[in-house]
Coordinates of C-alpha atoms and ligand atoms in Angstrom, one line a residue:
M20 CA 10.3 50.7 29.0
P21 CA 10.4 50.6 25.8
E22 CA 9.9 47.1 23.8
T23 CA 13.3 44.9 23.4
A24 CA 14.8 44.4 19.4
Y25 CA 17.6 42.0 19.2
V26 CA 18.8 41.6 15.6
T27 CA 21.7 38.8 14.9
T28 CA 23.9 38.5 11.6
P29 CA 26.2 34.8 11.6
I30 CA 29.2 35.0 13.3
Y31 CA 31.8 34.8 10.6
Y32 CA 34.4 32.3 10.2
V33 CA 37.9 33.4 11.1
N34 CA 39.6 31.8 8.4
D35 CA 38.3 33.9 5.9
R36 CA 38.9 37.2 5.3
P37 CA 36.1 39.8 5.3
H38 CA 34.0 40.3 2.1
I39 CA 30.8 40.8 -0.1
G40 CA 28.8 38.1 1.9
H41 CA 29.9 39.4 5.7
A42 CA 29.3 43.3 4.5
Y43 CA 26.2 42.3 3.6
T44 CA 24.6 41.3 5.9
T45 CA 26.1 42.7 8.5
T46 CA 24.4 46.5 6.7
L47 CA 21.0 44.9 6.1
C48 CA 21.1 44.0 10.1
D49 CA 22.5 47.9 10.7
A50 CA 20.2 49.3 8.5
W51 CA 17.5 48.0 10.3
A52 CA 19.1 48.6 13.7
R53 CA 19.2 52.2 13.2
F54 CA 15.1 52.1 12.2
M55 CA 14.0 50.5 14.9
R56 CA 16.6 52.9 16.9
L57 CA 15.0 56.1 15.7
A58 CA 11.5 54.0 16.0
G59 CA 11.8 54.3 19.9
R60 CA 12.5 51.3 20.2
D61 CA 15.5 49.3 22.8
V62 CA 17.5 47.4 19.9
F63 CA 20.3 45.3 20.9
F64 CA 22.2 44.3 17.2
L65 CA 25.1 41.5 17.8
T66 CA 27.7 40.3 15.5
G67 CA 30.8 38.0 15.9
T68 CA 33.3 35.6 14.7
D69 CA 32.5 32.3 15.2
E70 CA 36.8 31.1 16.0
H71 CA 36.5 26.9 17.1
G72 CA 36.4 24.1 13.9
V73 CA 38.9 22.0 12.1
K74 CA 39.1 24.6 9.6
V75 CA 40.3 27.5 11.6
E76 CA 42.5 24.7 13.1
K77 CA 44.2 23.6 9.4
S78 CA 44.5 27.4 8.0
A79 CA 46.7 28.5 11.3
Q80 CA 48.5 24.9 10.2
E81 CA 49.0 26.3 6.7
R82 CA 50.2 29.6 7.9
G83 CA 52.4 28.3 10.9
M84 CA 50.2 30.0 13.7
T85 CA 48.3 28.6 16.6
P86 CA 45.2 29.2 16.4
R87 CA 44.9 31.8 18.7
A88 CA 46.9 33.6 17.0
L89 CA 44.8 33.4 13.7
A90 CA 41.4 34.2 15.5
D91 CA 43.0 37.1 17.7
E92 CA 44.2 38.6 13.9
V93 CA 41.3 38.1 11.3
S94 CA 38.7 38.4 14.8
A95 CA 40.1 41.6 15.4
E96 CA 40.2 42.4 11.5
F97 CA 36.6 42.0 11.8
R98 CA 36.1 44.3 13.8
R99 CA 37.9 47.4 12.7
V100 CA 36.1 46.6 9.0
L101 CA 33.0 46.9 10.7
G102 CA 34.2 50.4 12.4
D103 CA 35.0 51.7 8.6
F104 CA 31.9 50.1 7.5
G105 CA 30.0 52.6 9.6
I106 CA 28.1 49.3 11.7
T107 CA 26.8 50.5 15.1
N108 CA 26.8 46.6 16.5
D109 CA 26.5 46.9 20.6
D110 CA 28.8 43.8 21.3
F111 CA 30.8 41.4 19.7
I112 CA 31.2 38.4 20.5
R113 CA 34.0 35.6 19.7
T114 CA 33.0 32.0 20.4
T115 CA 37.0 31.8 22.3
E116 CA 36.1 34.5 24.9
P117 CA 35.1 32.8 28.3
R118 CA 31.9 33.9 28.5
H119 CA 30.8 32.1 25.5
E120 CA 33.1 29.2 26.6
R121 CA 31.5 28.7 30.0
Q122 CA 28.3 28.6 29.0
V123 CA 27.8 26.6 26.4
E124 CA 29.5 24.1 28.5
R125 CA 26.9 25.0 31.3
F126 CA 23.9 24.4 28.5
L127 CA 25.5 21.4 27.1
E128 CA 26.1 20.2 30.9
R129 CA 21.9 20.6 31.1
L130 CA 21.0 19.5 27.5
R131 CA 22.8 15.8 28.7
D132 CA 21.5 16.5 32.4
S133 CA 18.2 16.6 30.2
G134 CA 18.9 13.2 27.9
A135 CA 17.9 15.3 25.2
V136 CA 21.9 15.0 24.9
Y137 CA 23.7 11.2 25.1
L138 CA 27.0 8.7 23.2
G139 CA 26.0 6.7 20.9
E140 CA 28.2 5.4 17.6
F141 CA 27.3 7.0 14.4
E142 CA 27.7 6.5 10.1
G143 CA 26.6 8.5 8.4
W144 CA 28.3 10.8 4.6
Y145 CA 30.2 13.6 6.0
D146 CA 30.8 16.3 3.6
E147 CA 34.7 17.5 5.0
S148 CA 34.5 21.1 4.3
Q149 CA 31.6 21.7 6.1
E150 CA 31.4 19.3 8.4
E151 CA 28.2 18.8 7.7
Y152 CA 26.7 15.0 8.3
H153 CA 23.6 14.4 5.5
T154 CA 21.0 11.4 5.6
E155 CA 21.5 8.9 3.0
T156 CA 18.1 10.8 1.0
R157 CA 20.1 13.8 1.1
A158 CA 23.3 11.9 0.7
K159 CA 21.3 10.4 -2.8
E160 CA 20.3 14.0 -4.2
L161 CA 23.6 15.4 -4.1
D162 CA 25.2 12.7 -5.8
Y163 CA 27.0 11.9 -2.7
R164 CA 28.7 15.3 -3.1
S165 CA 29.0 18.3 -0.7
P166 CA 26.6 21.3 -2.3
V167 CA 29.4 23.8 -1.1
S168 CA 32.7 22.6 -2.3
G169 CA 31.5 19.3 -4.4
R170 CA 34.2 17.7 -3.0
P171 CA 32.6 14.5 -2.4
L172 CA 31.2 13.1 0.7
V173 CA 33.3 10.2 2.6
R174 CA 31.5 7.8 4.7
A175 CA 32.3 8.5 8.7
R176 CA 31.9 6.5 11.8
E177 CA 32.3 8.3 14.7
S178 CA 31.3 7.7 18.8
N179 CA 30.1 11.0 19.3
Y180 CA 27.3 13.1 22.0
Y181 CA 23.9 13.3 19.5
F182 CA 21.7 15.8 19.8
R183 CA 17.8 14.0 20.0
L184 CA 16.9 16.5 17.5
S185 CA 14.5 13.3 15.8
A186 CA 12.1 14.3 19.0
F187 CA 11.8 17.2 18.2
T188 CA 10.4 16.8 14.7
S189 CA 6.6 17.9 15.3
R190 CA 6.9 20.3 17.6
L191 CA 8.6 21.6 14.7
E192 CA 6.5 20.7 12.3
R193 CA 3.8 22.8 13.9
H194 CA 6.2 25.5 15.1
L195 CA 6.6 26.1 11.5
E196 CA 3.2 25.5 10.8
E197 CA 1.4 28.2 13.6
N198 CA 4.1 30.7 12.6
P199 CA 4.3 31.4 9.4
D200 CA 6.5 34.7 9.4
F201 CA 9.1 31.7 11.2
V202 CA 11.1 31.7 8.6
R203 CA 11.6 34.9 5.9
P204 CA 11.3 34.6 2.7
A205 CA 7.8 32.3 2.7
G206 CA 9.5 30.7 -0.3
R207 CA 12.0 29.7 2.0
R208 CA 10.1 28.6 4.7
N209 CA 8.2 26.2 2.5
E210 CA 12.0 24.1 1.8
V211 CA 12.3 23.6 5.9
I212 CA 8.9 22.2 6.1
G213 CA 9.3 20.2 3.0
R214 CA 13.3 18.9 4.3
L215 CA 11.2 18.3 8.0
R216 CA 8.7 16.1 6.3
E217 CA 11.7 13.9 5.6
G218 CA 11.6 12.6 9.1
L219 CA 14.7 13.9 11.5
Q220 CA 18.0 12.3 12.9
D221 CA 19.4 12.8 15.8
V222 CA 22.9 14.9 14.8
P223 CA 26.1 14.1 16.5
I224 CA 27.1 17.6 19.0
T225 CA 30.9 16.8 19.8
R226 CA 34.0 15.5 17.6
T227 CA 36.8 13.4 18.5
N228 CA 38.8 14.1 15.3
F229 CA 40.4 17.9 16.8
T230 CA 41.2 19.3 19.7
W231 CA 40.4 23.3 19.0
G232 CA 37.1 24.2 20.8
I233 CA 35.3 23.7 23.7
P234 CA 35.3 20.5 25.4
M235 CA 32.4 18.6 26.2
P236 CA 32.4 18.3 30.1
G237 CA 33.2 15.6 32.0
A238 CA 34.4 13.9 28.3
A239 CA 37.6 13.6 27.7
G240 CA 38.7 14.1 24.4
H241 CA 35.2 15.1 23.1
V242 CA 34.9 18.7 21.3
V243 CA 31.8 20.9 21.2
Y244 CA 31.1 20.5 17.3
V245 CA 31.6 24.2 15.8
W246 CA 27.9 24.5 14.9
I247 CA 26.8 24.0 17.9
D248 CA 29.4 25.9 19.9
A249 CA 28.1 28.6 17.1
L250 CA 24.4 28.9 17.8
F251 CA 24.5 29.6 21.1
N252 CA 26.2 33.1 20.6
Y253 CA 23.3 34.3 20.4
A254 CA 22.8 33.5 23.8
T255 CA 25.6 33.3 25.0
A256 CA 25.6 37.2 24.1
L257 CA 22.9 37.9 26.8
G258 CA 24.4 35.9 28.9
L259 CA 20.9 33.1 29.4
G260 CA 23.4 30.5 30.3
E261 CA 24.9 31.9 33.1
Q262 CA 24.0 31.1 37.0
D263 CA 21.6 33.8 36.9
P264 CA 20.4 34.3 33.4
A265 CA 17.4 36.7 35.1
G266 CA 20.0 38.8 36.4
S267 CA 21.6 39.7 33.5
P268 CA 20.4 42.9 32.6
R269 CA 20.6 41.7 28.7
A270 CA 18.5 38.9 29.4
R271 CA 15.3 41.3 28.3
Y272 CA 16.5 41.0 24.7
W273 CA 15.2 37.0 24.2
P274 CA 13.5 36.0 22.2
A275 CA 15.5 37.6 19.0
T276 CA 13.5 39.3 16.6
F277 CA 15.5 38.6 13.5
H278 CA 17.9 36.3 13.1
V279 CA 19.8 37.1 10.2
V280 CA 21.7 34.8 7.9
G281 CA 22.8 33.5 4.0
K282 CA 20.3 30.6 3.0
E283 CA 22.7 28.4 3.0
I284 CA 22.9 28.4 6.9
L285 CA 19.3 28.4 7.1
W286 CA 18.8 24.7 7.8
F287 CA 21.3 25.3 11.4
H288 CA 18.6 28.6 12.3
A289 CA 15.6 27.8 11.3
V290 CA 15.8 23.9 12.7
V291 CA 18.4 22.4 14.9
W292 CA 19.2 25.9 16.6
P293 CA 14.9 25.8 17.9
A294 CA 15.1 22.4 18.8
L295 CA 17.8 23.4 21.2
L296 CA 16.6 26.0 22.4
M297 CA 12.6 24.0 22.5
A298 CA 15.2 21.3 24.5
L299 CA 16.8 23.7 27.5
D300 CA 13.1 25.2 27.9
L301 CA 13.5 28.5 26.4
P302 CA 11.4 31.0 23.9
L303 CA 12.2 30.7 19.9
P304 CA 13.4 33.9 17.9
R305 CA 11.0 35.6 16.4
C306 CA 12.7 35.3 12.8
I307 CA 15.0 33.9 11.1
Y308 CA 15.2 35.3 8.1
A309 CA 17.2 34.3 4.6
H310 CA 19.0 36.4 2.0
A311 CA 20.7 34.3 -0.8
F312 CA 23.0 35.0 -2.3
W313 CA 25.1 37.5 -4.0
I314 CA 27.0 36.5 -7.7
K315 CA 29.4 37.7 -9.9
D316 CA 28.4 38.6 -13.7
G317 CA 26.3 36.2 -13.7
Q318 CA 28.5 33.3 -11.6
K319 CA 29.0 32.4 -8.3
M320 CA 31.7 34.0 -5.7
S321 CA 34.4 32.1 -5.2
K322 CA 38.2 32.3 -4.2
S323 CA 38.9 29.4 -7.3
L324 CA 37.5 31.9 -9.4
G325 CA 39.4 35.0 -8.1
N326 CA 35.5 37.1 -8.5
F327 CA 35.0 37.6 -4.8
I328 CA 34.9 40.9 -4.5
D329 CA 35.9 41.4 -1.4
L330 CA 37.7 44.4 0.7
E331 CA 40.3 45.8 -1.5
A332 CA 36.8 45.7 -4.2
I333 CA 34.6 47.1 -1.3
R334 CA 37.0 49.8 0.2
G335 CA 37.1 51.1 -4.0
Y336 CA 33.4 51.5 -4.6
H337 CA 33.5 53.5 -1.2
D338 CA 36.2 55.8 -2.0
R339 CA 34.8 56.6 -5.5
F340 CA 30.7 56.7 -4.3
G341 CA 30.9 57.0 -0.2
L342 CA 29.8 54.6 2.2
D343 CA 26.5 55.8 2.1
A344 CA 26.3 55.0 -1.5
W345 CA 27.5 51.4 -0.8
R346 CA 25.1 50.5 1.9
W347 CA 22.7 52.3 -0.5
F348 CA 23.3 49.3 -3.5
M349 CA 24.1 46.5 -0.7
A350 CA 20.2 47.7 0.6
T351 CA 18.3 48.4 -2.3
R352 CA 19.9 46.4 -5.4
G353 CA 20.9 43.1 -3.3
P354 CA 19.4 39.2 -3.0
L355 CA 17.4 40.0 0.1
G356 CA 14.3 37.5 -1.5
A357 CA 14.7 34.5 -2.4
S358 CA 16.3 34.8 -6.2
D359 CA 20.2 35.6 -5.9
A360 CA 21.7 38.7 -7.3
D361 CA 24.1 39.4 -9.9
F362 CA 26.8 42.4 -8.9
R363 CA 27.7 44.2 -11.7
D364 CA 29.7 47.7 -11.6
A365 CA 27.5 48.8 -14.4
H366 CA 24.4 48.2 -11.8
F367 CA 26.3 50.1 -9.4
R368 CA 26.5 53.5 -11.5
E369 CA 23.3 53.0 -13.1
A370 CA 21.5 53.0 -8.7
Y371 CA 24.4 55.6 -7.6
L372 CA 23.2 58.3 -10.5
S373 CA 19.8 57.2 -10.9
D374 CA 18.8 56.8 -7.0
L375 CA 21.6 58.9 -4.9
V376 CA 22.5 61.5 -7.7
N377 CA 19.6 62.8 -9.5
T378 CA 16.9 62.2 -6.9
V379 CA 18.1 62.6 -3.6
G380 CA 21.0 65.1 -4.0
N381 CA 19.0 66.7 -7.5
G382 CA 15.7 67.2 -4.6
A383 CA 18.5 68.0 -1.6
S384 CA 20.5 70.1 -4.0
R385 CA 17.3 72.5 -5.4
V386 CA 15.0 73.0 -2.8
T387 CA 17.7 73.7 -0.5
A388 CA 19.9 76.3 -3.2
M389 CA 15.7 78.4 -3.5
V390 CA 15.5 78.9 -0.4
E391 CA 18.7 80.1 0.1
R392 CA 18.5 82.0 -2.8
Y393 CA 15.4 83.3 -2.5
F394 CA 14.8 83.4 1.0
E395 CA 18.5 83.9 2.6
G396 CA 18.2 80.7 3.9
T397 CA 16.0 81.5 6.4
L398 CA 12.1 80.5 6.1
P399 CA 10.3 80.6 9.4
V400 CA 7.0 79.5 10.2
V401 CA 4.0 80.3 7.5
E402 CA 0.9 80.8 7.8
D403 CA -1.5 78.3 6.0
P404 CA -4.6 76.9 7.1
S405 CA -4.8 74.0 4.8
R406 CA -1.5 72.7 3.8
V407 CA -2.0 71.7 0.6
V408 CA -0.6 72.8 -2.4
A409 CA -1.2 71.9 -5.9
G410 CA -3.1 69.0 -4.1
E411 CA -0.4 67.5 -2.6
D412 CA -1.5 66.0 0.7
W413 CA 2.1 66.0 2.5
S414 CA 0.5 65.4 5.6
A415 CA -1.3 62.0 4.5
A416 CA 1.5 61.6 2.2
L417 CA 4.4 61.6 5.1
A418 CA 2.2 59.4 7.6
R419 CA 1.9 56.1 4.7
A420 CA 6.4 56.5 4.5
L421 CA 6.0 56.4 8.1
R422 CA 3.8 53.6 7.8
A423 CA 5.3 51.6 4.9
A424 CA 8.9 51.6 6.7
E425 CA 7.4 50.9 10.1
E426 CA 5.9 47.6 8.1
A427 CA 9.0 47.4 6.1
A428 CA 10.8 46.7 9.0
S429 CA 8.6 44.6 10.8
E430 CA 9.2 42.3 7.9
F431 CA 12.9 42.8 8.3
A432 CA 12.4 43.9 4.5
I433 CA 15.1 46.5 4.0
D434 CA 14.6 46.9 0.6
R435 CA 11.1 48.4 1.0
L436 CA 12.1 50.5 4.0
A437 CA 14.3 52.3 1.3
E438 CA 12.0 52.6 -1.1
A439 CA 9.5 54.2 1.7
G440 CA 12.0 56.6 1.8
I441 CA 13.2 57.6 -1.7
G442 CA 9.7 57.5 -2.7
L443 CA 9.2 60.4 -0.9
M444 CA 12.0 62.0 -2.7
R445 CA 10.6 61.3 -5.9
S446 CA 7.5 62.9 -4.6
L447 CA 8.8 66.2 -4.3
D448 CA 10.8 66.6 -7.2
G449 CA 7.1 65.6 -9.0
F450 CA 5.9 68.5 -6.2
I451 CA 8.6 71.0 -7.6
H452 CA 8.0 70.2 -10.9
R453 CA 4.5 70.7 -10.7
T454 CA 4.4 73.8 -8.7
E455 CA 7.1 75.9 -10.2
P456 CA 9.1 77.5 -7.4
F457 CA 11.1 78.6 -10.2
K458 CA 8.8 80.6 -12.3
I459 CA 6.4 81.8 -8.9
A460 CA 9.9 83.7 -7.8
K461 CA 9.7 85.7 -10.1
D462 CA 6.4 87.5 -9.1
P463 CA 6.9 89.4 -6.1
A464 CA 3.7 89.1 -5.4
R465 CA 3.0 85.3 -5.6
R466 CA 6.0 85.7 -2.3
G467 CA 3.4 83.8 0.4
E468 CA 2.9 81.2 -2.2
L469 CA 6.4 81.1 -2.8
A470 CA 7.2 81.0 0.7
L471 CA 4.7 77.7 1.4
I472 CA 5.8 75.7 -1.7
L473 CA 9.2 76.1 -0.2
R474 CA 8.7 75.6 3.4
Q475 CA 6.5 72.4 2.7
S476 CA 9.5 71.1 0.5
L477 CA 12.3 71.6 3.1
E478 CA 9.3 69.3 5.5
V479 CA 9.7 66.5 3.8
L480 CA 13.4 66.7 2.9
E481 CA 14.1 66.5 6.3
A482 CA 11.2 63.7 6.8
A483 CA 13.1 61.8 4.1
S484 CA 16.3 62.7 5.9
A485 CA 15.1 60.8 8.9
L486 CA 13.5 57.5 6.8
L487 CA 16.4 57.4 4.9
S488 CA 19.7 58.1 7.5
P489 CA 19.6 54.0 9.3
L490 CA 20.7 53.8 5.3
M491 CA 22.4 56.2 4.8
P492 CA 23.3 57.8 8.1
G493 CA 26.5 60.1 7.2
S494 CA 24.8 61.9 4.1
M495 CA 21.6 62.6 6.1
D496 CA 23.6 64.1 8.7
R497 CA 25.0 66.2 6.0
L498 CA 21.8 66.8 4.7
R499 CA 20.5 67.7 7.8
R500 CA 22.9 70.0 9.2
A501 CA 22.2 72.3 5.5
L502 CA 18.5 72.1 6.9
S503 CA 19.9 73.7 10.2
R504 CA 18.2 70.8 11.4
P505 CA 20.0 68.8 14.7
P506 CA 21.1 65.0 13.8
V507 CA 17.8 62.7 13.5
A508 CA 17.9 61.6 17.8
E509 CA 16.8 57.8 19.1
G510 CA 14.8 57.3 20.8
G511 CA 11.1 57.6 19.6
T512 CA 11.8 60.6 17.5
L513 CA 10.9 59.1 13.9
A514 CA 7.4 60.2 14.4
A515 CA 8.1 63.2 15.5
Q516 CA 10.4 63.9 12.4
V517 CA 7.7 62.0 9.7
R518 CA 5.1 64.7 10.1
L519 CA 4.6 68.7 8.8
D520 CA 5.7 70.6 11.6
P521 CA 4.5 73.9 10.7
A522 CA 6.5 75.1 14.5
R523 CA 9.3 74.3 12.9
T524 CA 12.0 77.4 12.6
Y525 CA 14.5 76.7 9.5
A526 CA 16.9 79.5 9.4
G527 CA 20.7 79.1 7.4
V528 CA 19.4 77.0 5.1
T529 CA 22.5 76.2 3.2
K530 CA 22.8 74.7 -0.4
V531 CA 23.8 71.2 -0.2
A532 CA 25.8 68.8 -2.7
L533 CA 25.5 65.3 -1.5
F534 CA 26.7 63.1 -4.3
P535 CA 29.1 64.4 -7.3
R536 CA 28.8 62.4 -10.8
V537 CA 31.3 59.7 -11.0
E538 CA 33.0 59.7 -14.7
E539 CA 35.9 57.7 -13.9
P540 CA 35.7 53.9 -15.4
A541 CA 35.5 51.1 -13.2
P542 CA 38.9 49.7 -11.5
Ligands
MSP624 N1 30.0 30.6 11.6 C1 29.2 30.9 9.9 C2 28.2 30.5 10.9 C3 27.6 30.7 12.2 S1 26.0 31.6 13.2 C4 25.9 30.9 13.9 C5 29.6 30.8 8.4 N2 30.2 32.6 8.7 S2 30.7 32.7 7.2 O1 32.1 33.7 7.5 O2 30.6 32.1 6.3 O3 29.7 33.4 6.3 C6 28.6 33.5 6.1 C7 27.8 34.8 6.1 O4 27.9 35.4 5.0 C8 26.4 34.0 5.9 O5 25.6 35.0 6.6 C9 26.5 33.6 4.5 O6 25.0 33.7 3.3 C10 27.1 35.3 4.4 N3 27.7 35.1 2.8 C11 29.3 34.5 2.0 N4 28.9 34.5 0.9 C12 28.1 35.5 0.4 C13 27.3 35.6 -0.7 N5 27.9 35.5 -1.9 N6 26.7 36.5 -1.4 C14 26.4 36.9 0.1 N7 26.3 36.9 1.5 C15 26.5 35.3 1.4 O7 28.8 30.3 7.9

């Protein structure tokens, strides 16, 4: 049985339409999932929508709709958009589905029975926009304002069910100490450890001020707080809360390899969620990966500034540059690490031109054009004992690229994954520059040498197309068709494709143009 891998995006609120934030997280996860499938892993990739809570209830009211109707509409839009973006999720979970609600209720019963959840009284600083309480220390640090909306925190008092988060402080601290990769990138881990050291308070997990949510079992009027409801999606999609979880065919995917989230929701994922899992005696995810934010021309993106890269703007990029160029930009120029990344039209164009037009596209078209021109598209097996031409040991280079890609994937370093593939294209460019096949072609006596150079170039192109396919699936398929090779296949074929294979036959190679120059001005 192949090793399993499980990657999740946050589930998206249905009171907002899809925008660059959603597109970003989801595209990163998609590239990772595609790579792991190629590498032979048994992958499960989950995304979905977070549909309960006050915010959705309010948005629906404002639009004169029921929360259910709003959720249906927006959730369907998210699903459609994922399709348009070439996302290969294995499931799409909605928190309003009976399978989710039923399991959340069961989880909460278990937590209450074990004493991890109890009925208590609470007063604290509440962030209405985020539906989140802050401790006195934290509230003071925040100057009694929401870090997200900037609106003042309010003093609120409730009788609610609580989760005994405080009881897990030292276990969580120990887990973070002993598992340096539990939170990535490293800077984020330090933030979490720092906040843990301040100590944890129990957190309310039900509310009585709204009804659009999962009812707390056996407690009339209490509705499960949307964040608790939402976090469980990662488990309910696998059936871990069903009566017989081991009987669920998906149970094998737990624990998750990566929960990929934005930095603003790291706390829930790195502290609250693991504590809930500890209380339920379930294994913890291997890593929470928190990326930073896209900003726009140096400013925070916000609805009030009207500078959000929304669905229409994204589609504009798809239409002019192609979906793969968009995916490439997300993967290589985005806020993957701890710092925010600025979305500028000029950056997009620069990345498109230097990486895709001049490097990937140019390398692919040069090599295929020469094979077409000098060998009528056919380069069968070429005799060559050493396979080292012009000092270029391609076997070693391909092995290095494969290792680099695998290591990058194991750290969710999607940018380095992209680099492993495009690095080969740069080396190929250098190789052609040094060996000058277009000059050798003029000398009929050097036909064998020419064949060997182009043969190796084709093999390197093929390897690069495999490594780049998780990021740019459509264009790499086209490249492979031009090479007369089948599309990359899932299930452990990657190592077989990222190596020199003198036995491969290339017949019917045709010149390919992958990334046209785009001249028109910004919209
Ligand atoms: N529903 C919660 C998550 C629950 S998970 C159990 C939520 N939803 S959300 O619709 O607000 O989506 C948040 C996702 O979009 C996060 O990953 C967030 O980081 C991402 N982004 C939102 N704006 C963003 C940017 N400007 N840049 C990058 N990603 C950002 O939170």
